[in-house]
PDB file of N, CA and C in Angstrom:
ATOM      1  N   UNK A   1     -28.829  39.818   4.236  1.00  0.00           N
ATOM      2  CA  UNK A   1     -30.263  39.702   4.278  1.00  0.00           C
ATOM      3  C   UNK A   1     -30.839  40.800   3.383  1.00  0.00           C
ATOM      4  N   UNK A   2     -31.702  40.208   2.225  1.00  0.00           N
ATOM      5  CA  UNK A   2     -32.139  41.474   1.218  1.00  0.00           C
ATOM      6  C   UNK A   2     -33.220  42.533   2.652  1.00  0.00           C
ATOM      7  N   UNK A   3     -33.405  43.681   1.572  1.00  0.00           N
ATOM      8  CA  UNK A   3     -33.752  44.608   2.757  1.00  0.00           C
ATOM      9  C   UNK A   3     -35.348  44.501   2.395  1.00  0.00           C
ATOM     10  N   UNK A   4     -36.009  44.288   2.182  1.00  0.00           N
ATOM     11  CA  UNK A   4     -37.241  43.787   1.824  1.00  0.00           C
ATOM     12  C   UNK A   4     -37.576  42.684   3.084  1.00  0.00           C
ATOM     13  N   UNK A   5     -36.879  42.096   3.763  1.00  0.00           N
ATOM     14  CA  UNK A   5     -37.273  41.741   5.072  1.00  0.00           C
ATOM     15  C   UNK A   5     -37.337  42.381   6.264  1.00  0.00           C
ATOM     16  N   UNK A   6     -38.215  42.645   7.060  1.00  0.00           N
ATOM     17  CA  UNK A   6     -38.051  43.173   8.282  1.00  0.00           C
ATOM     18  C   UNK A   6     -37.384  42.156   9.124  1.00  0.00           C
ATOM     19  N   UNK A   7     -36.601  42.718   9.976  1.00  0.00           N
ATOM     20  CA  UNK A   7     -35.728  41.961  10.909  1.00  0.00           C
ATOM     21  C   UNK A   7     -36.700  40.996  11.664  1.00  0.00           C
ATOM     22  N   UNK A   8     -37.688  41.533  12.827  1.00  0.00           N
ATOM     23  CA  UNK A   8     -38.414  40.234  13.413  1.00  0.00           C
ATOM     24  C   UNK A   8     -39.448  39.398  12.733  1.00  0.00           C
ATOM     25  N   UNK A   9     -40.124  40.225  11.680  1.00  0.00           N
ATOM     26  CA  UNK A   9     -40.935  39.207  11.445  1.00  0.00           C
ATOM     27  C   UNK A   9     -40.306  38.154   9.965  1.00  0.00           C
ATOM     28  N   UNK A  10     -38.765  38.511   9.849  1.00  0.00           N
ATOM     29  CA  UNK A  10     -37.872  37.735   9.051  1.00  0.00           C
ATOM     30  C   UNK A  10     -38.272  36.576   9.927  1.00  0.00           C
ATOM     31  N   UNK A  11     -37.503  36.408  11.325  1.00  0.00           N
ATOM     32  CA  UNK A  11     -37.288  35.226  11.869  1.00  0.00           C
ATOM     33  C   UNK A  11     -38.469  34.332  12.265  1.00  0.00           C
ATOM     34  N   UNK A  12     -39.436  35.038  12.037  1.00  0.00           N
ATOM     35  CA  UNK A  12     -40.448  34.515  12.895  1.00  0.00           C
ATOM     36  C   UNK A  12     -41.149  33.324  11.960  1.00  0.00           C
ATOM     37  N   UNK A  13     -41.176  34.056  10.743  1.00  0.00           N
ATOM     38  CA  UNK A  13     -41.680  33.381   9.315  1.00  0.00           C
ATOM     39  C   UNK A  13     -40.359  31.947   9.231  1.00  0.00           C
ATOM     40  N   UNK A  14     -39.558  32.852   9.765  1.00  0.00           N
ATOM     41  CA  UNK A  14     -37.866  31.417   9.718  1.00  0.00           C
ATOM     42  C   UNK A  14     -38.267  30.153  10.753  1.00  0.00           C
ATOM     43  N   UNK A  15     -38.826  30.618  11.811  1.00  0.00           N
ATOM     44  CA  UNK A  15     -39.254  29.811  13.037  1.00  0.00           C
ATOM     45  C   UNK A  15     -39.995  28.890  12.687  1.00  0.00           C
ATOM     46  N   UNK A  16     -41.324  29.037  12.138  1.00  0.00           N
ATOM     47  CA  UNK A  16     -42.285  28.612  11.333  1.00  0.00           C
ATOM     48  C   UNK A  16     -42.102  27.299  10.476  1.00  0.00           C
ATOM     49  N   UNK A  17     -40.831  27.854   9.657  1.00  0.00           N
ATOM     50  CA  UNK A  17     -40.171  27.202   8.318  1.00  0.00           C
ATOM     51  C   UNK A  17     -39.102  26.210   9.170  1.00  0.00           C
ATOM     52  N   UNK A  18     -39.010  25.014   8.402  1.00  0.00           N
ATOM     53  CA  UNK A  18     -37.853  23.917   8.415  1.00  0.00           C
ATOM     54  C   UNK A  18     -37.178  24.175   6.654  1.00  0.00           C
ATOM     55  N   UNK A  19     -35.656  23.967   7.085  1.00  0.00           N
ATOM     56  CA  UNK A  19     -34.749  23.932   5.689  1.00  0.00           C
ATOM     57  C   UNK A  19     -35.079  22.394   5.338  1.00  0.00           C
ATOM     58  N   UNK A  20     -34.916  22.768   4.206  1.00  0.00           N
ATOM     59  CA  UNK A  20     -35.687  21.193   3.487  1.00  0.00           C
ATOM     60  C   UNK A  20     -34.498  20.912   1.872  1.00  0.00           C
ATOM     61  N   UNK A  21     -33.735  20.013   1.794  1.00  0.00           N
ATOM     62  CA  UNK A  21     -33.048  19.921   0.686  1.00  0.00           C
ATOM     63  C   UNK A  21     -33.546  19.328  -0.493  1.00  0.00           C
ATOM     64  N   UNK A  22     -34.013  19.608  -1.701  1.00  0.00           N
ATOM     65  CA  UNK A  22     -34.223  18.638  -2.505  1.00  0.00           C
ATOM     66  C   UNK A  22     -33.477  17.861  -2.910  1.00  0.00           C
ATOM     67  N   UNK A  23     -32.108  18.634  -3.236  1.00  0.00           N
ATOM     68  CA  UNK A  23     -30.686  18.430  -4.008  1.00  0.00           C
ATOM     69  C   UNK A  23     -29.827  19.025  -2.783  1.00  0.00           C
ATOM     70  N   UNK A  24     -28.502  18.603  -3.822  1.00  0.00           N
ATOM     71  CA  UNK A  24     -27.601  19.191  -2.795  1.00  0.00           C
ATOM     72  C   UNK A  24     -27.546  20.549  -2.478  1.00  0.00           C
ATOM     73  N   UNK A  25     -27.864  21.394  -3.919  1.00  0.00           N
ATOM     74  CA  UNK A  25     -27.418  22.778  -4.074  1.00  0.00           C
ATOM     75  C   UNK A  25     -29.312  23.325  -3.279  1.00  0.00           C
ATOM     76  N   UNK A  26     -30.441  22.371  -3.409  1.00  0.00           N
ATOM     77  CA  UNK A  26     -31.282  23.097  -3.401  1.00  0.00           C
ATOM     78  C   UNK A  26     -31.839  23.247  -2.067  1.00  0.00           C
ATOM     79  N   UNK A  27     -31.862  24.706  -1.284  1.00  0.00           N
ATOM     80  CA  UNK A  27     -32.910  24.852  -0.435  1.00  0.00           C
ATOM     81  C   UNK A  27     -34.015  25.348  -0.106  1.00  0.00           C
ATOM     82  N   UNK A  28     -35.437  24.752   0.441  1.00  0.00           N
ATOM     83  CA  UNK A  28     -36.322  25.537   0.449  1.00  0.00           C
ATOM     84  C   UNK A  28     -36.782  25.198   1.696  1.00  0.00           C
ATOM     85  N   UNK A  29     -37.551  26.615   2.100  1.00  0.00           N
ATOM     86  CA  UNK A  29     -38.274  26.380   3.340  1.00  0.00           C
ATOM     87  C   UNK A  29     -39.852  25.795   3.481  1.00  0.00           C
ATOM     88  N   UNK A  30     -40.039  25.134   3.661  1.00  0.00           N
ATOM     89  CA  UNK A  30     -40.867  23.976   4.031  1.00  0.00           C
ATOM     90  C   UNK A  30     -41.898  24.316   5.200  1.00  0.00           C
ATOM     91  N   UNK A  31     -43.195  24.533   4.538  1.00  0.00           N
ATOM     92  CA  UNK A  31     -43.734  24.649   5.972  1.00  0.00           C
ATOM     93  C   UNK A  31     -45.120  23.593   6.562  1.00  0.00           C
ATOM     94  N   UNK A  32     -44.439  22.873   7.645  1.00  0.00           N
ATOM     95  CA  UNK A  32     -45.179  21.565   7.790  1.00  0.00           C
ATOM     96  C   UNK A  32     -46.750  21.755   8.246  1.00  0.00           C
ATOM     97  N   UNK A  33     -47.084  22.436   8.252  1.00  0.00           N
ATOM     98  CA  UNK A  33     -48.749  22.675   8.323  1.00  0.00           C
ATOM     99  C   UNK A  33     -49.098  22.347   6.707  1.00  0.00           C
ATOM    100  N   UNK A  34     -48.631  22.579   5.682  1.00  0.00           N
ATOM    101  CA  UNK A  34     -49.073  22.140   4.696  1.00  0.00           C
ATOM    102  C   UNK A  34     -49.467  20.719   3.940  1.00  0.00           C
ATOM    103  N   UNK A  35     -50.739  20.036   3.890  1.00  0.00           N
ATOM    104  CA  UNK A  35     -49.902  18.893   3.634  1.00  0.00           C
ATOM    105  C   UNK A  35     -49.580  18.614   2.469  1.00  0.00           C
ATOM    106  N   UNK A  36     -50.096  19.591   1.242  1.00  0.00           N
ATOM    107  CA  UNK A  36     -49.081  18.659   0.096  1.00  0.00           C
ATOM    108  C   UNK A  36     -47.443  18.775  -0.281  1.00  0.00           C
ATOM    109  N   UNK A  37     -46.964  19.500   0.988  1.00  0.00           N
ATOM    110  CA  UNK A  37     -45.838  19.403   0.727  1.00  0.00           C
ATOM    111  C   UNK A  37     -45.169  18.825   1.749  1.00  0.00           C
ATOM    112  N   UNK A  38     -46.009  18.545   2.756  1.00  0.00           N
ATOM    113  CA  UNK A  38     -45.589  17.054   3.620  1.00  0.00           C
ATOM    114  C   UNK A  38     -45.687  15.980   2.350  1.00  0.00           C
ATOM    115  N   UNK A  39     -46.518  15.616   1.680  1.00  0.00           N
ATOM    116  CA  UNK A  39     -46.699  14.868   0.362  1.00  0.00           C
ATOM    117  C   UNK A  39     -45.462  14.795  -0.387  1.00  0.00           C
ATOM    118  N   UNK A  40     -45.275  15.692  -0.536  1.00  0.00           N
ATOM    119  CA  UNK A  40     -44.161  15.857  -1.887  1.00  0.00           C
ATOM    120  C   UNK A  40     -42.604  15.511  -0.618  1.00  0.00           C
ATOM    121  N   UNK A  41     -42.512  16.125   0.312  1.00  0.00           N
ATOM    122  CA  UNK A  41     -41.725  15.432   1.213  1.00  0.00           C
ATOM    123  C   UNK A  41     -41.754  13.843   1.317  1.00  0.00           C
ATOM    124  N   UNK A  42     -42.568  13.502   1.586  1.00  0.00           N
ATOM    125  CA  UNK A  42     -42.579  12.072   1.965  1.00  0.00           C
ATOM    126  C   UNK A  42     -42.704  11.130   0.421  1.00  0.00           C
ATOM    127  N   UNK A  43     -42.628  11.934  -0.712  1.00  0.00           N
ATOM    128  CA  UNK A  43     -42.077  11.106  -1.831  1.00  0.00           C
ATOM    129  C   UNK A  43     -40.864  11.506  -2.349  1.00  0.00           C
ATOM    130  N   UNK A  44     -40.408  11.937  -2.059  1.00  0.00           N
ATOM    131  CA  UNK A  44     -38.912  12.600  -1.963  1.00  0.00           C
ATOM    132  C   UNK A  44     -38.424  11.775  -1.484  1.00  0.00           C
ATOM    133  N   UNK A  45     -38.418  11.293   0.199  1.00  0.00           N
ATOM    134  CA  UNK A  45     -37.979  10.600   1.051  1.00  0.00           C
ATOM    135  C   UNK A  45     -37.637   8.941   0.367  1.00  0.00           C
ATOM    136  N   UNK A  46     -38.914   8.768  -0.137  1.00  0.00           N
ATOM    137  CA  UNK A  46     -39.629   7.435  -1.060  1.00  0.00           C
ATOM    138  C   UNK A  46     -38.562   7.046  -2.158  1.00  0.00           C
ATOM    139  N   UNK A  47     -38.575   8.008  -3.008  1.00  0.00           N
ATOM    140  CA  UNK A  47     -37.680   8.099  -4.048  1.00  0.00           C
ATOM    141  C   UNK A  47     -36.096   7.448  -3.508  1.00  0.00           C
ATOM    142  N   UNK A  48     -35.778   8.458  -2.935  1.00  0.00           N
ATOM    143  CA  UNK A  48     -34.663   7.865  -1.835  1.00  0.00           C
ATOM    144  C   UNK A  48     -34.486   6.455  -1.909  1.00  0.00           C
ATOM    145  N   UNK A  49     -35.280   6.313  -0.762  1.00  0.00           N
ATOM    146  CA  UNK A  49     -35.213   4.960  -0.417  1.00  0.00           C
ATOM    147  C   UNK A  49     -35.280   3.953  -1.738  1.00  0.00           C
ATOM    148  N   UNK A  50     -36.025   4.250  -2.646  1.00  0.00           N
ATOM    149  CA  UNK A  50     -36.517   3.221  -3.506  1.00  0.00           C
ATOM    150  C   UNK A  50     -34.763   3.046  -4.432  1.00  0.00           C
ATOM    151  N   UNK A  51     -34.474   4.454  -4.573  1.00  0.00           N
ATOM    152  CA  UNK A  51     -32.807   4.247  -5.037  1.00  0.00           C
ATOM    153  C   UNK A  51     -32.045   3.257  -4.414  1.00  0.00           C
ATOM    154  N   UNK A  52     -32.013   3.370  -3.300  1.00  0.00           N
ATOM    155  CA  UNK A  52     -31.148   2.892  -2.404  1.00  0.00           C
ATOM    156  C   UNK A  52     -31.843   1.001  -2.968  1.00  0.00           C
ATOM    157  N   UNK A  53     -32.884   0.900  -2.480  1.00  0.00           N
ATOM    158  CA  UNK A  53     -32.990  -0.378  -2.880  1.00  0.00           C
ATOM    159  C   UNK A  53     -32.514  -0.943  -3.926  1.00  0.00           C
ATOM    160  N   UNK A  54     -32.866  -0.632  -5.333  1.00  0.00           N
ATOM    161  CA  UNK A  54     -32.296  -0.828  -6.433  1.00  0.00           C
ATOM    162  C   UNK A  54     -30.735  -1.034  -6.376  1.00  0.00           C
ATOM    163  N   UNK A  55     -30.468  -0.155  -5.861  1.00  0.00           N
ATOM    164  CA  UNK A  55     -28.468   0.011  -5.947  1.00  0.00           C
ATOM    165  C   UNK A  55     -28.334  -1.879  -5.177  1.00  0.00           C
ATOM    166  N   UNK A  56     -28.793  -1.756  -3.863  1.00  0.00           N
ATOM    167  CA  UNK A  56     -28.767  -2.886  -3.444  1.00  0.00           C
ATOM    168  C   UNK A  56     -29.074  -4.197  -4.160  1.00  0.00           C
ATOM    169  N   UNK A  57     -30.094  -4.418  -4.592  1.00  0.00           N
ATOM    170  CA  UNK A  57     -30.843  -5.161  -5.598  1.00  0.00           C
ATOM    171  C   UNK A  57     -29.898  -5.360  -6.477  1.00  0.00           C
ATOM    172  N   UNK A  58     -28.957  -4.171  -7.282  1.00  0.00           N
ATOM    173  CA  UNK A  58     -27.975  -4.869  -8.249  1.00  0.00           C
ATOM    174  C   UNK A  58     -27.075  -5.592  -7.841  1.00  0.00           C
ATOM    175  N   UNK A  59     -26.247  -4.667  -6.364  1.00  0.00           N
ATOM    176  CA  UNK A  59     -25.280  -5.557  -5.850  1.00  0.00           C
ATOM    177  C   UNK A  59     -25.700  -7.068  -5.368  1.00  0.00           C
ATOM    178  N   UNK A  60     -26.607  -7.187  -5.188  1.00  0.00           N
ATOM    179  CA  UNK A  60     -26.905  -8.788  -4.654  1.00  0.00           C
ATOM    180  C   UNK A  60     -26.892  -9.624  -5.919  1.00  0.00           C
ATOM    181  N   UNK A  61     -27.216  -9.110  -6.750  1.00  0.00           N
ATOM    182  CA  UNK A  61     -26.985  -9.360  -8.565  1.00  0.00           C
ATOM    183  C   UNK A  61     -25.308 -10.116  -8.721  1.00  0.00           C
ATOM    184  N   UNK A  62     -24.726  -8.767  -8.270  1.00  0.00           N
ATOM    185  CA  UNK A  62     -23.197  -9.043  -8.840  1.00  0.00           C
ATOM    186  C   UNK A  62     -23.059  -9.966  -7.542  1.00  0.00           C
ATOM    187  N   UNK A  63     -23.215  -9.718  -6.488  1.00  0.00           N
ATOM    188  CA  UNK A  63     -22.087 -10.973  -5.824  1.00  0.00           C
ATOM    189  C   UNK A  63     -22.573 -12.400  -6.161  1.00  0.00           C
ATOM    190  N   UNK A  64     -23.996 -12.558  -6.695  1.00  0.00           N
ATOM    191  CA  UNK A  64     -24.644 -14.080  -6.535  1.00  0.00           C
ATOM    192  C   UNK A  64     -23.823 -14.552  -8.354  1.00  0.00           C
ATOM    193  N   UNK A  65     -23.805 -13.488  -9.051  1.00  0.00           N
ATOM    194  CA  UNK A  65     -23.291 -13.746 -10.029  1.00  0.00           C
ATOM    195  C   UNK A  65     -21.509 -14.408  -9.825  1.00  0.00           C
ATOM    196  N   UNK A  66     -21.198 -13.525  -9.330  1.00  0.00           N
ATOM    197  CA  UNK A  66     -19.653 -13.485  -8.842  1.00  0.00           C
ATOM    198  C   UNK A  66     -19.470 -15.235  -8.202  1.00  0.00           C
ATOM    199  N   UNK A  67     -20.452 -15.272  -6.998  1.00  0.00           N
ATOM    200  CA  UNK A  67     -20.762 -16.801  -6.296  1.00  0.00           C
ATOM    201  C   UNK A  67     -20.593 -17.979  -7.246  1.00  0.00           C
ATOM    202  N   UNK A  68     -21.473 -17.902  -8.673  1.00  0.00           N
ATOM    203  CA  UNK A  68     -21.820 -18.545  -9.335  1.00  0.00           C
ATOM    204  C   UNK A  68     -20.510 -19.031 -10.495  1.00  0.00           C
ATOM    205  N   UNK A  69     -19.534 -17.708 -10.389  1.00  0.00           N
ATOM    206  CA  UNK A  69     -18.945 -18.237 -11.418  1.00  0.00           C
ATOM    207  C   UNK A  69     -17.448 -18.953 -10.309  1.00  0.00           C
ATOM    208  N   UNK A  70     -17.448 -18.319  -8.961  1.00  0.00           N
ATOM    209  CA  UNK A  70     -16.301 -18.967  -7.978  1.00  0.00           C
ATOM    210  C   UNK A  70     -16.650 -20.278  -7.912  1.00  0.00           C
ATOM    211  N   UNK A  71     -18.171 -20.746  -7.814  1.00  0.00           N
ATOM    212  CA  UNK A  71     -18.520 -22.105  -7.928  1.00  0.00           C
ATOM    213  C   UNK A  71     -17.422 -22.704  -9.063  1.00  0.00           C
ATOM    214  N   UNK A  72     -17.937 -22.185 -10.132  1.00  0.00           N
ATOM    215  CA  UNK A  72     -17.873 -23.289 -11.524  1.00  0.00           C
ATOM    216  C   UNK A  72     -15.704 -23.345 -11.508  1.00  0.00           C
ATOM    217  N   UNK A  73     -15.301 -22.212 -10.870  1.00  0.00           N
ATOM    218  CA  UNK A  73     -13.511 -22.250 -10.948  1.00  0.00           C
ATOM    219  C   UNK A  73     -13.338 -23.357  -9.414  1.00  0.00           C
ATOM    220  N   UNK A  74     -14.206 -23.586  -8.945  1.00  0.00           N
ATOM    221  CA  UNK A  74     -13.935 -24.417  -7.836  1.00  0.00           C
ATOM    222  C   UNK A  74     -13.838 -26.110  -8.617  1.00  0.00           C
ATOM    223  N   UNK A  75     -14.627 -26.510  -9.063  1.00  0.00           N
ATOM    224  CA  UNK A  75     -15.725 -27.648  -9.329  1.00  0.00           C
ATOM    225  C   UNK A  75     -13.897 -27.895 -11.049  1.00  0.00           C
ATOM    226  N   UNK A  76     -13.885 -26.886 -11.986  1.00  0.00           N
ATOM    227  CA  UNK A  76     -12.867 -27.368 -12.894  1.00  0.00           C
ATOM    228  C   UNK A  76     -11.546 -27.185 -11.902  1.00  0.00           C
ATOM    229  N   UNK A  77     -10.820 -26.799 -11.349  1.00  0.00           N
ATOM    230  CA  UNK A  77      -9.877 -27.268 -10.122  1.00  0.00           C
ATOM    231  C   UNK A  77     -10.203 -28.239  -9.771  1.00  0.00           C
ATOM    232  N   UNK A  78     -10.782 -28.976  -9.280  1.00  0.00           N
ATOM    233  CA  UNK A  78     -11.102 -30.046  -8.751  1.00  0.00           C
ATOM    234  C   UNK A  78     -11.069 -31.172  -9.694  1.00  0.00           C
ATOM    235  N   UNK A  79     -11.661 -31.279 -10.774  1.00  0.00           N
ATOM    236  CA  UNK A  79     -11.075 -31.827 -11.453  1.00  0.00           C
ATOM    237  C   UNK A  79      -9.951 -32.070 -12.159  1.00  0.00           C
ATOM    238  N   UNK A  80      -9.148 -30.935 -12.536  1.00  0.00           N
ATOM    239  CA  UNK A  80      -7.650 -30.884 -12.739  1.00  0.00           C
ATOM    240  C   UNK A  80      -6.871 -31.739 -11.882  1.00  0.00           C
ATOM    241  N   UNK A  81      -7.165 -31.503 -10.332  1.00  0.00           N
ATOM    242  CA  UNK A  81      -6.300 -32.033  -9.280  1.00  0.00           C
ATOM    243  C   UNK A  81      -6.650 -33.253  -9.092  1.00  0.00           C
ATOM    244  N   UNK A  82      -7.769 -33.933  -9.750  1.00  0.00           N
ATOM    245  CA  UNK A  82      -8.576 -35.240 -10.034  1.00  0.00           C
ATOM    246  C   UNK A  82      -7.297 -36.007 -11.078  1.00  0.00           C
ATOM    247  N   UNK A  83      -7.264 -35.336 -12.120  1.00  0.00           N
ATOM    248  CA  UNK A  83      -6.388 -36.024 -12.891  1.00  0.00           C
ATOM    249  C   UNK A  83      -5.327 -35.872 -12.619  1.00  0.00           C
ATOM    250  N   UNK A  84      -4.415 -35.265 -11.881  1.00  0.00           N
ATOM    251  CA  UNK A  84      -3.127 -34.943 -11.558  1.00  0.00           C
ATOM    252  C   UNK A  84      -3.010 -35.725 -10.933  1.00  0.00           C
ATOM    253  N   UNK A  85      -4.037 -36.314  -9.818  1.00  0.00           N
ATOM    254  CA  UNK A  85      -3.787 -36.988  -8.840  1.00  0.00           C
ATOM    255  C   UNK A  85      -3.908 -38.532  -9.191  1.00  0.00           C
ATOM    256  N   UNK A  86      -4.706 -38.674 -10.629  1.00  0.00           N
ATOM    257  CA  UNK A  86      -4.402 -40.041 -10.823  1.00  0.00           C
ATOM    258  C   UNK A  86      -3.342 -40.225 -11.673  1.00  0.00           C
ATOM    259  N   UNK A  87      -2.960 -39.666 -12.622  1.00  0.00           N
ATOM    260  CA  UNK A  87      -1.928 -39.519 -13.187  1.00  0.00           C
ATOM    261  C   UNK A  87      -0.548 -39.745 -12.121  1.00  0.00           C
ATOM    262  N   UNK A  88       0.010 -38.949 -11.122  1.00  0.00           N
ATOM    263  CA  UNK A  88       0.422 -39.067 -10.102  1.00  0.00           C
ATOM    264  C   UNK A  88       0.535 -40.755  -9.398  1.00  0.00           C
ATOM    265  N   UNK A  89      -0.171 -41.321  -9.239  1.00  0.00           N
ATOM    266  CA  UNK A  89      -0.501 -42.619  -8.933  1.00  0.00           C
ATOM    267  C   UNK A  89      -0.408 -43.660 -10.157  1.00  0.00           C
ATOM    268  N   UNK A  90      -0.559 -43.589 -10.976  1.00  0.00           N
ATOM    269  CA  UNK A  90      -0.311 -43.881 -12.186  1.00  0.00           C
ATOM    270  C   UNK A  90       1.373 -44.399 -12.246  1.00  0.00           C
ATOM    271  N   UNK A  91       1.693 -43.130 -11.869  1.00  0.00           N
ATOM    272  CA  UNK A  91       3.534 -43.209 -12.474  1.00  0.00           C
ATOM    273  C   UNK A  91       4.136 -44.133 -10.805  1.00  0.00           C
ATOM    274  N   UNK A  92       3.601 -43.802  -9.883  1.00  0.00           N
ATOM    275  CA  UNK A  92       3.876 -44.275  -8.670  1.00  0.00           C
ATOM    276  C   UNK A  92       3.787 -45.654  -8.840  1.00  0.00           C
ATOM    277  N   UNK A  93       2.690 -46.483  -9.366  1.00  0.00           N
ATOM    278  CA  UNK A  93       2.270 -47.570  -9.420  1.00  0.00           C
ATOM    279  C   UNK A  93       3.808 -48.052  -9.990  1.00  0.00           C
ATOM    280  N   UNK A  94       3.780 -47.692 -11.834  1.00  0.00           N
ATOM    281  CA  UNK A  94       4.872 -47.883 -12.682  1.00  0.00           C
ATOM    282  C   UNK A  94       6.414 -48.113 -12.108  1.00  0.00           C
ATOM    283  N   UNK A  95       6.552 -47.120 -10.958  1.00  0.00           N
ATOM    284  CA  UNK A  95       7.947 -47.179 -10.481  1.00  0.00           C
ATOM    285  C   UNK A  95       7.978 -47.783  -9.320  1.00  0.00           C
ATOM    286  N   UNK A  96       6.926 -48.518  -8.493  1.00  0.00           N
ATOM    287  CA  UNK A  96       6.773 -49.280  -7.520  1.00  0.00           C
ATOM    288  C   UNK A  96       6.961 -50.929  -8.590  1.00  0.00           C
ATOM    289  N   UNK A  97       6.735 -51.164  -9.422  1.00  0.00           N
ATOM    290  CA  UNK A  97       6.425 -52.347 -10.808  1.00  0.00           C
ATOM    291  C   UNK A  97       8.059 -52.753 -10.775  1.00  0.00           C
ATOM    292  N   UNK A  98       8.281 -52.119 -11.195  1.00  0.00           N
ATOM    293  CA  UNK A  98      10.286 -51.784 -11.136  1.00  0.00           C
ATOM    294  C   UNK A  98      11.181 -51.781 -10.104  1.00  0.00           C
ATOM    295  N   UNK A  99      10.705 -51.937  -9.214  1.00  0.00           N
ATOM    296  CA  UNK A  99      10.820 -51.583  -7.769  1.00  0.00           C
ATOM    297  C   UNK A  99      12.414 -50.071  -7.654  1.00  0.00           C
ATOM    298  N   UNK A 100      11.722 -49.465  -8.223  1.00  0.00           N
ATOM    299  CA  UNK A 100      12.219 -48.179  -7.257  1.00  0.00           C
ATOM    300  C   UNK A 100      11.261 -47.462  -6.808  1.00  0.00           C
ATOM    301  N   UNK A 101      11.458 -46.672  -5.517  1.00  0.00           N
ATOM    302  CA  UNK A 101      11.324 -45.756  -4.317  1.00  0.00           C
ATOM    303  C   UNK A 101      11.991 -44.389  -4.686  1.00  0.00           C
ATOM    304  N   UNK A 102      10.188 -44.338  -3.930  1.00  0.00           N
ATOM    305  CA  UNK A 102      10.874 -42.007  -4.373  1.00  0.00           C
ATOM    306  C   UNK A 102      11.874 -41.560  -3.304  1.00  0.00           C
ATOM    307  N   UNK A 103      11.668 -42.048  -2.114  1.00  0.00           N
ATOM    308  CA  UNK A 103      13.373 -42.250  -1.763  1.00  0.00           C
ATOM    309  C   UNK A 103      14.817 -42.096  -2.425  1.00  0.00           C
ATOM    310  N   UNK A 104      14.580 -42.811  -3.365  1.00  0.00           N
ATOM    311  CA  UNK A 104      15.749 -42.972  -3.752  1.00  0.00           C
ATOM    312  C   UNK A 104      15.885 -41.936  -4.847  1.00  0.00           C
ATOM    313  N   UNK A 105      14.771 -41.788  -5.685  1.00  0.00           N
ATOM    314  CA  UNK A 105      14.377 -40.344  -6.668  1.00  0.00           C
ATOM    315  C   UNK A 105      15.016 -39.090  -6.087  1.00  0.00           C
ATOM    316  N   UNK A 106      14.293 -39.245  -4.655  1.00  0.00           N
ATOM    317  CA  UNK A 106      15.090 -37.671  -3.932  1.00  0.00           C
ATOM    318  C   UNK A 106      17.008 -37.514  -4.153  1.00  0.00           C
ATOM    319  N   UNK A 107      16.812 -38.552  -3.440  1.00  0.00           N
ATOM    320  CA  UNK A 107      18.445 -38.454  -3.195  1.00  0.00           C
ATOM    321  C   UNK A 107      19.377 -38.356  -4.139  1.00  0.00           C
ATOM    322  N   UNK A 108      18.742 -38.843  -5.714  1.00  0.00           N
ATOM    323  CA  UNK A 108      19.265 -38.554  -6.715  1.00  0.00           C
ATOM    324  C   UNK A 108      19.547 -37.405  -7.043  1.00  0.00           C
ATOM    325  N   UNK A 109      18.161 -36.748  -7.204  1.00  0.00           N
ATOM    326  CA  UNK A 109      18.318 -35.302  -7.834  1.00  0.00           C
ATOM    327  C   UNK A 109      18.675 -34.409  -6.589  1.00  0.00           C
ATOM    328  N   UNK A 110      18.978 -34.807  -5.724  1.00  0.00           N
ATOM    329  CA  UNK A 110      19.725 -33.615  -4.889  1.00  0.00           C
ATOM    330  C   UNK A 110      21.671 -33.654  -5.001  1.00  0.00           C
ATOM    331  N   UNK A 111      21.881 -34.614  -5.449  1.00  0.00           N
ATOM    332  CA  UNK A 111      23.157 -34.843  -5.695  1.00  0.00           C
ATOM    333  C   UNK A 111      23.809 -34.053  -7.049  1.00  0.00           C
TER     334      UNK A 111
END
């Protein structure tokens, strides 16, 4: 404690005062009878918050973006498995025409 304070009426002036952070590193004592620095407090606070929104605001950005493009990998899958699946039926038809059975396909290639 620099010596330029007297011991009680150090604390008393401390009593008075709330620690108030601007920053991480910064402290000052704050004294709430004042109001423009209830003011400057309560846009401090503001600021804050208004960060916080924004941050949010982007992330709702990226996931609707993110949404948008899981859509469009859903929708070309689907079509892939569209043509696979007629293609698939296709050759089924062909070897039903002929009359062989995937039955009998299996048992081949496991031999």
């Amino acid at each position: 404690m620099p010596s330029y304070y007297s011991g009680q009426s150090y604390f008393s002036n401390w009593k008075q005062c709330e620690k108030r952070s601007l920053k991480s590193n910064d402290v000052v004592c704050v004294d709430n009878n004042e109001p423009q620095l209830q003011i400057d407090e309560l846009t401090y606070k503001l600021s804050i918050v208004e960060n916080k929104n924004e941050k949010l605001k982007r992330k709702l950005e990226q996931e609707q973006t993110r949404l948008q493009i899981n859509v469009q990998e859903i929708k070309e899958i689907k079509e892939k498995h569209q043509k696979l699946l007629y293609q698939y039926l296709k050759i089924l038809r062909e070897l039903h025409v002929r009359g062989i059975k995937i039955e009998d396909l299996n048992t081949e290639s496991t031999i």
